[in-house]
CSV table of C-alpha atoms in Angstrom, one decimal:
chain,number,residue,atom,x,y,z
A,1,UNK,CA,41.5,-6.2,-43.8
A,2,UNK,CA,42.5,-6.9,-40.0
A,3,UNK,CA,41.1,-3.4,-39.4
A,4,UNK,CA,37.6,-3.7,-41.4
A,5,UNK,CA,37.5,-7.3,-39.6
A,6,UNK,CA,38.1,-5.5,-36.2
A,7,UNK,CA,35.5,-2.3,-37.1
A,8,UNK,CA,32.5,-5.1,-38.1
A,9,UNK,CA,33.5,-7.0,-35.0
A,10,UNK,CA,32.6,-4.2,-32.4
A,11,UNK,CA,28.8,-3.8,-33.2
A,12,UNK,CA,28.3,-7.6,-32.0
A,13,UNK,CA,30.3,-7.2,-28.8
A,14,UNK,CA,28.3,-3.6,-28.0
A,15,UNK,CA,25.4,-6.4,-28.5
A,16,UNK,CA,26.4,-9.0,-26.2
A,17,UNK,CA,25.6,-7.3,-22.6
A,18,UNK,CA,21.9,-6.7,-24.1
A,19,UNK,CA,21.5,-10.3,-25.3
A,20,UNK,CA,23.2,-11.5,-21.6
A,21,UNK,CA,20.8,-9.6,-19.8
A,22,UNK,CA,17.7,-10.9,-21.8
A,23,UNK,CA,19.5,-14.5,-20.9
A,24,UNK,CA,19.4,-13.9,-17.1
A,25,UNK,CA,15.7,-11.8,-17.0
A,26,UNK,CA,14.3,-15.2,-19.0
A,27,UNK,CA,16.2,-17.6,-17.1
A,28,UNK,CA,14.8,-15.8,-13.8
A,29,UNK,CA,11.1,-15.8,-15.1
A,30,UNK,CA,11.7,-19.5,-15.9
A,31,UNK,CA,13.1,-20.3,-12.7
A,32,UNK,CA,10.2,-18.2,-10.8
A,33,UNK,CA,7.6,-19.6,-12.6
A,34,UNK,CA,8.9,-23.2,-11.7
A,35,UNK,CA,9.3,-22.6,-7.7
A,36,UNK,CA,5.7,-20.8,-7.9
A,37,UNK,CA,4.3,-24.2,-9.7
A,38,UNK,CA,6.1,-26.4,-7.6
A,39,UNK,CA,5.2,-24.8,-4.1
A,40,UNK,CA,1.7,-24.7,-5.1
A,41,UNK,CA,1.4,-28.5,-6.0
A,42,UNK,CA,3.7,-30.3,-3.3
A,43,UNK,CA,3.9,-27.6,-0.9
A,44,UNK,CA,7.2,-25.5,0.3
A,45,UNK,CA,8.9,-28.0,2.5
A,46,UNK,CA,8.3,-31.0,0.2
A,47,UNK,CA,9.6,-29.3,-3.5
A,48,UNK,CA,13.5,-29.9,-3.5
A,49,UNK,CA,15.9,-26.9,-5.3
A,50,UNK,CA,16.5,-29.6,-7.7
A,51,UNK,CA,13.2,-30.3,-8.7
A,52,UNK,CA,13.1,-26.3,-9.3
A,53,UNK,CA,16.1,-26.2,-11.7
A,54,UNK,CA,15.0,-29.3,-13.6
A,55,UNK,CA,11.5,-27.8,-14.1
A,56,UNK,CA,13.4,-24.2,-15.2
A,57,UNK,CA,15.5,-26.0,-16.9
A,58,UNK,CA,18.7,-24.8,-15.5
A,59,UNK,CA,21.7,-26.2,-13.6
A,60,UNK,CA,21.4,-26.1,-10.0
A,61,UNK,CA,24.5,-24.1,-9.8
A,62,UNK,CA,22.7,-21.6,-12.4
A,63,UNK,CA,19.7,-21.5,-9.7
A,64,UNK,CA,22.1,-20.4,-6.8
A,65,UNK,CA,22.7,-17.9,-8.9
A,66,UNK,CA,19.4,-16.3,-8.2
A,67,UNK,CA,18.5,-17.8,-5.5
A,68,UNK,CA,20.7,-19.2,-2.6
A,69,UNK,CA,18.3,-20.8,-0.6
A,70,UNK,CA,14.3,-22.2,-0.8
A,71,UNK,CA,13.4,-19.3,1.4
A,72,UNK,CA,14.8,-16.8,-1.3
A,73,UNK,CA,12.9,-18.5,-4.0
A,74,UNK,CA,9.7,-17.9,-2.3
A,75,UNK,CA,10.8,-14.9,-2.0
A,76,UNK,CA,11.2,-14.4,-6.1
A,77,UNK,CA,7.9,-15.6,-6.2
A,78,UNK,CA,6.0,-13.0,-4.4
A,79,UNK,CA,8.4,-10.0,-3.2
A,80,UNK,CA,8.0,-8.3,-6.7
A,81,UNK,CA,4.2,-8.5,-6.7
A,82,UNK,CA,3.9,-7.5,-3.3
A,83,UNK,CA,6.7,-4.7,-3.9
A,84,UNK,CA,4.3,-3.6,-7.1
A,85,UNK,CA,1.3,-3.7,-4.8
A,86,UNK,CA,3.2,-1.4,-2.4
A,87,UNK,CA,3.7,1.6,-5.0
A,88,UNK,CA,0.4,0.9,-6.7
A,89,UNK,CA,-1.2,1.7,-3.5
A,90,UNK,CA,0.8,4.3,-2.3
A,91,UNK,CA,0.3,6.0,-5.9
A,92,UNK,CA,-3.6,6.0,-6.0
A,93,UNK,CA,-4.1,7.3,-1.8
A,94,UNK,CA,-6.9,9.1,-1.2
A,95,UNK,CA,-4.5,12.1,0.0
A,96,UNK,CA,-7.9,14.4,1.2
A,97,UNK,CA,-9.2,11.5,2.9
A,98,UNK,CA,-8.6,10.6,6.9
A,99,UNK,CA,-5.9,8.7,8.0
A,100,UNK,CA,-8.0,5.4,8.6
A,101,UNK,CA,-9.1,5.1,4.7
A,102,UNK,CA,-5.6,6.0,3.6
A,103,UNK,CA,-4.5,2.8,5.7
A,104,UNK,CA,-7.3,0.3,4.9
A,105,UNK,CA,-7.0,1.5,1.4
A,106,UNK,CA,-3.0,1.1,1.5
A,107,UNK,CA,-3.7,-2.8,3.0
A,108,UNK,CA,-6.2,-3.5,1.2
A,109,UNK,CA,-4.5,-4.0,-2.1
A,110,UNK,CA,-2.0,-6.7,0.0
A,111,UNK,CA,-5.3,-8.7,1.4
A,112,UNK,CA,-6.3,-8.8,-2.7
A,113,UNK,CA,-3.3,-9.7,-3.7
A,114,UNK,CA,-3.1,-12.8,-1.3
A,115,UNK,CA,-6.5,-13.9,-1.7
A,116,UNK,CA,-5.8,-15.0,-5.3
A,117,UNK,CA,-3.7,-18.1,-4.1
A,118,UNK,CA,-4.4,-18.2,-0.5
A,119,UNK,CA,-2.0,-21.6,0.0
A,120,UNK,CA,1.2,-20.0,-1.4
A,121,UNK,CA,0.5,-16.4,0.6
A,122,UNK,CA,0.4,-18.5,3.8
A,123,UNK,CA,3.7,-20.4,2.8
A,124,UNK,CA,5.2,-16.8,2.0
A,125,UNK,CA,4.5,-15.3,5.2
A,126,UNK,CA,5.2,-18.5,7.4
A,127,UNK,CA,8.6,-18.4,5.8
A,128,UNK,CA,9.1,-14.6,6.0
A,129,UNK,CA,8.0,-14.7,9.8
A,130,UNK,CA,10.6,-17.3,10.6
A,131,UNK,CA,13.8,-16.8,7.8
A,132,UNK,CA,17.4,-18.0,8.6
A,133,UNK,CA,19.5,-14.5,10.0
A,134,UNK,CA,20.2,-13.5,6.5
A,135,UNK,CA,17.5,-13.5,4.4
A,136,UNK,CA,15.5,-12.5,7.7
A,137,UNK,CA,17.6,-9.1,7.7
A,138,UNK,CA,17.0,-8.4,4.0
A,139,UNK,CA,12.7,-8.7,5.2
A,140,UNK,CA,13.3,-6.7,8.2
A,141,UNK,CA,15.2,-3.9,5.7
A,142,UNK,CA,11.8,-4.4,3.5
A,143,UNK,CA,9.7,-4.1,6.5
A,144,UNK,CA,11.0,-1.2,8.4
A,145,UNK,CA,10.6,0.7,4.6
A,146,UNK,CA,6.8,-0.1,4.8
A,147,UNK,CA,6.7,1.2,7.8
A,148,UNK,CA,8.7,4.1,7.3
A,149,UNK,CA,6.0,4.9,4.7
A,150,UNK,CA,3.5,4.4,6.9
A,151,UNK,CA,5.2,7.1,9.7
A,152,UNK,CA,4.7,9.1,7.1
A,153,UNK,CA,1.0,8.9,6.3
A,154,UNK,CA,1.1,9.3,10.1
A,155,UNK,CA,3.2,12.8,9.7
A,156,UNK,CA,0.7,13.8,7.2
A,157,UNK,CA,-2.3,13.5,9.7
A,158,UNK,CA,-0.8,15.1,12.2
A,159,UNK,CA,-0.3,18.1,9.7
A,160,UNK,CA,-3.8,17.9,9.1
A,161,UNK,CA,-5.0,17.8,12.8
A,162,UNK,CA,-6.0,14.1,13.2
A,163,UNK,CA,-3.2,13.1,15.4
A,164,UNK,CA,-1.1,14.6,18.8
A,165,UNK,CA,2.2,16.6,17.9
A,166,UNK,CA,3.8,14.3,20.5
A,167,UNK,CA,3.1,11.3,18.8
A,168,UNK,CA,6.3,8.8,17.8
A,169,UNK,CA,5.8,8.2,13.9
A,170,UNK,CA,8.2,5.5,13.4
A,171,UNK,CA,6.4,3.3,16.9
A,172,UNK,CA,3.3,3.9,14.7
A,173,UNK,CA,3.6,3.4,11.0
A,174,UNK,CA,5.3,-0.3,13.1
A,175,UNK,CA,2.3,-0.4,15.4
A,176,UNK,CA,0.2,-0.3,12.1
A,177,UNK,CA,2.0,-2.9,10.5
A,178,UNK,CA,1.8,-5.1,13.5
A,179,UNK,CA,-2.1,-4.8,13.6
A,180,UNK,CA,-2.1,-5.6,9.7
A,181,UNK,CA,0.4,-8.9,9.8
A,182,UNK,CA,-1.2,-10.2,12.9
A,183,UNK,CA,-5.2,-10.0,11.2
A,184,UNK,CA,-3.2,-11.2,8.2
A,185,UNK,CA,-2.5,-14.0,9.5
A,186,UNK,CA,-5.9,-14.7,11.6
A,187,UNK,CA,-7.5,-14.6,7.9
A,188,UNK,CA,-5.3,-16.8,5.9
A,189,UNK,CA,-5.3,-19.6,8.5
A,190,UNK,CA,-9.1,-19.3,7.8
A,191,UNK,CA,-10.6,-17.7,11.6
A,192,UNK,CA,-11.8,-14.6,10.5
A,193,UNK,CA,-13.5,-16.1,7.4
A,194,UNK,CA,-13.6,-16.1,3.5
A,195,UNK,CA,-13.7,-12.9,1.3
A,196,UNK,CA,-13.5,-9.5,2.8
A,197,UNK,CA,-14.1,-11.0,6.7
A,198,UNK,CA,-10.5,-9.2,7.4
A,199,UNK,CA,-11.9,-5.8,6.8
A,200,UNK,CA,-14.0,-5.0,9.8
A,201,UNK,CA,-11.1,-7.2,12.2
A,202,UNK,CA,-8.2,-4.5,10.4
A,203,UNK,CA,-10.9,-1.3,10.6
A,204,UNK,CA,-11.4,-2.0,14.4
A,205,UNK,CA,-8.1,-3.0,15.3
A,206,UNK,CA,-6.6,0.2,13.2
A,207,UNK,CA,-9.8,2.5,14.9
A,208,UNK,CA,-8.5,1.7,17.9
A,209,UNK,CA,-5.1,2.2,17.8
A,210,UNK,CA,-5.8,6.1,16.1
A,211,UNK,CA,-7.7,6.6,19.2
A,212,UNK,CA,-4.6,6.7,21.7
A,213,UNK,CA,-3.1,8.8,18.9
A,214,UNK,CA,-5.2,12.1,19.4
A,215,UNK,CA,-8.8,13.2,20.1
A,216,UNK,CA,-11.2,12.5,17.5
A,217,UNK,CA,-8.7,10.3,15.6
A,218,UNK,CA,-10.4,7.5,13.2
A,219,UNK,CA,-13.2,9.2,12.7
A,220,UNK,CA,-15.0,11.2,10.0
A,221,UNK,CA,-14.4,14.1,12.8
A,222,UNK,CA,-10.6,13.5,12.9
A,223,UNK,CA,-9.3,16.0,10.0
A,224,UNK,CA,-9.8,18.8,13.1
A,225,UNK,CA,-6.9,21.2,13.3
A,226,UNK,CA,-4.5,20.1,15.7
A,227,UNK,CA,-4.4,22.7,18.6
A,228,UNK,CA,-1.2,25.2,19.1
């Protein structure tokens, strides 16, 4: 009997992990959905960590859990999105097409993403831009990865002719990044305009920059073969 109690026993314990991770994943919606509510109605400095678990409806300790700081929540708010954006983009490039469309179509997605709760993307990125030492070195790991891809994108036009052979990928997938966080920026704090006013400030900008990478860079003319 001890041994038939023991044999039934064992299905439910090969259960328990599943049913502890369903826990934590709903617990973690709950408690993203709650920080997303509350930044968006009393704004990131004024909504307490407290307010956040009661509206989860977790312990505070539970919270810390998942989060160990404000600036961590808001980043469970909109990392995965923007992390989802990130590979949606990267997955649909126009591989054939020049090295300028490949990065406005890359951005673009980011800039749509934003634009559909302009207050909480400009609480995002004001906290990103200025996180305590350790959450800050987490971003810059995120950060350096986006521009790693975006080195490469830059190795793959020089392959094709559009850029120099000399040119420093990893300066310019950062160099692109720059140019994107810094009209970013100029267009959620509302002086480039509404709607799609941060597309000709990003084309220009990144137009400019190909030029100093190689003759006949950022243009329709730029898939040349580079010379030997």
């Amino acid at each position: 009997m001890v041994t038939s109690r023991r044999g039934s026993a064992r299905p439910k314990a090969a259960e328990a992990p599943g049913l502890r991770e369903r826990n934590k994943q709903e617990k973690l919606e709950r408690i993203r959905e709650a920080a997303r509510e509350l930044f968006a109605s009393k704004g990131f400095a004024e909504t307490t960590t407290r307010e956040i678990a009661e509206r989860a409806g977790v312990g505070t300790g539970t919270l810390f859990l998942y989060a160990r700081t404000k600036e961590e929540l808001l980043m469970l708010v909109l990392a995965e999105k923007v992390e989802a954006v990130q590979a949606e983009r990267f997955r649909t490039l126009p591989t054939q097409a020049p090295l300028l469309e490949q990065l406005l179509h890359v951005f673009e997605g980011f800039f749509r993403l934003y634009a559909k709760d302009p207050a909480l993307a400009r609480m995002f990125i004001r906290e990103l831009l200025f996180m305590e030492p350790g959450p800050a070195g987490e971003r810059m790991q995120l950060e350096r990865a986006f521009a790693a891809r975006l080195a490469g994108l830059v190795a793959a036009a020089r392959e094709r002719g559009e850029v120099a052979e000399d040119v420093d990928l990893e300066m310019a997938g950062f160099n692109f990044f720059s140019l994107y966080l810094t009209t970013l920026m100029g267009w959620l704090s509302g002086a480039l305009g509404p709607g799609d006013s941060w597309r000709p400030m990003l084309e220009r900008s990144f137009a400019l920059q190909l030029k100093g990478l190689g003759p006949g860079a950022g243009t329709s003319g730029g898939n040349r073969r580079r010379r030997s």
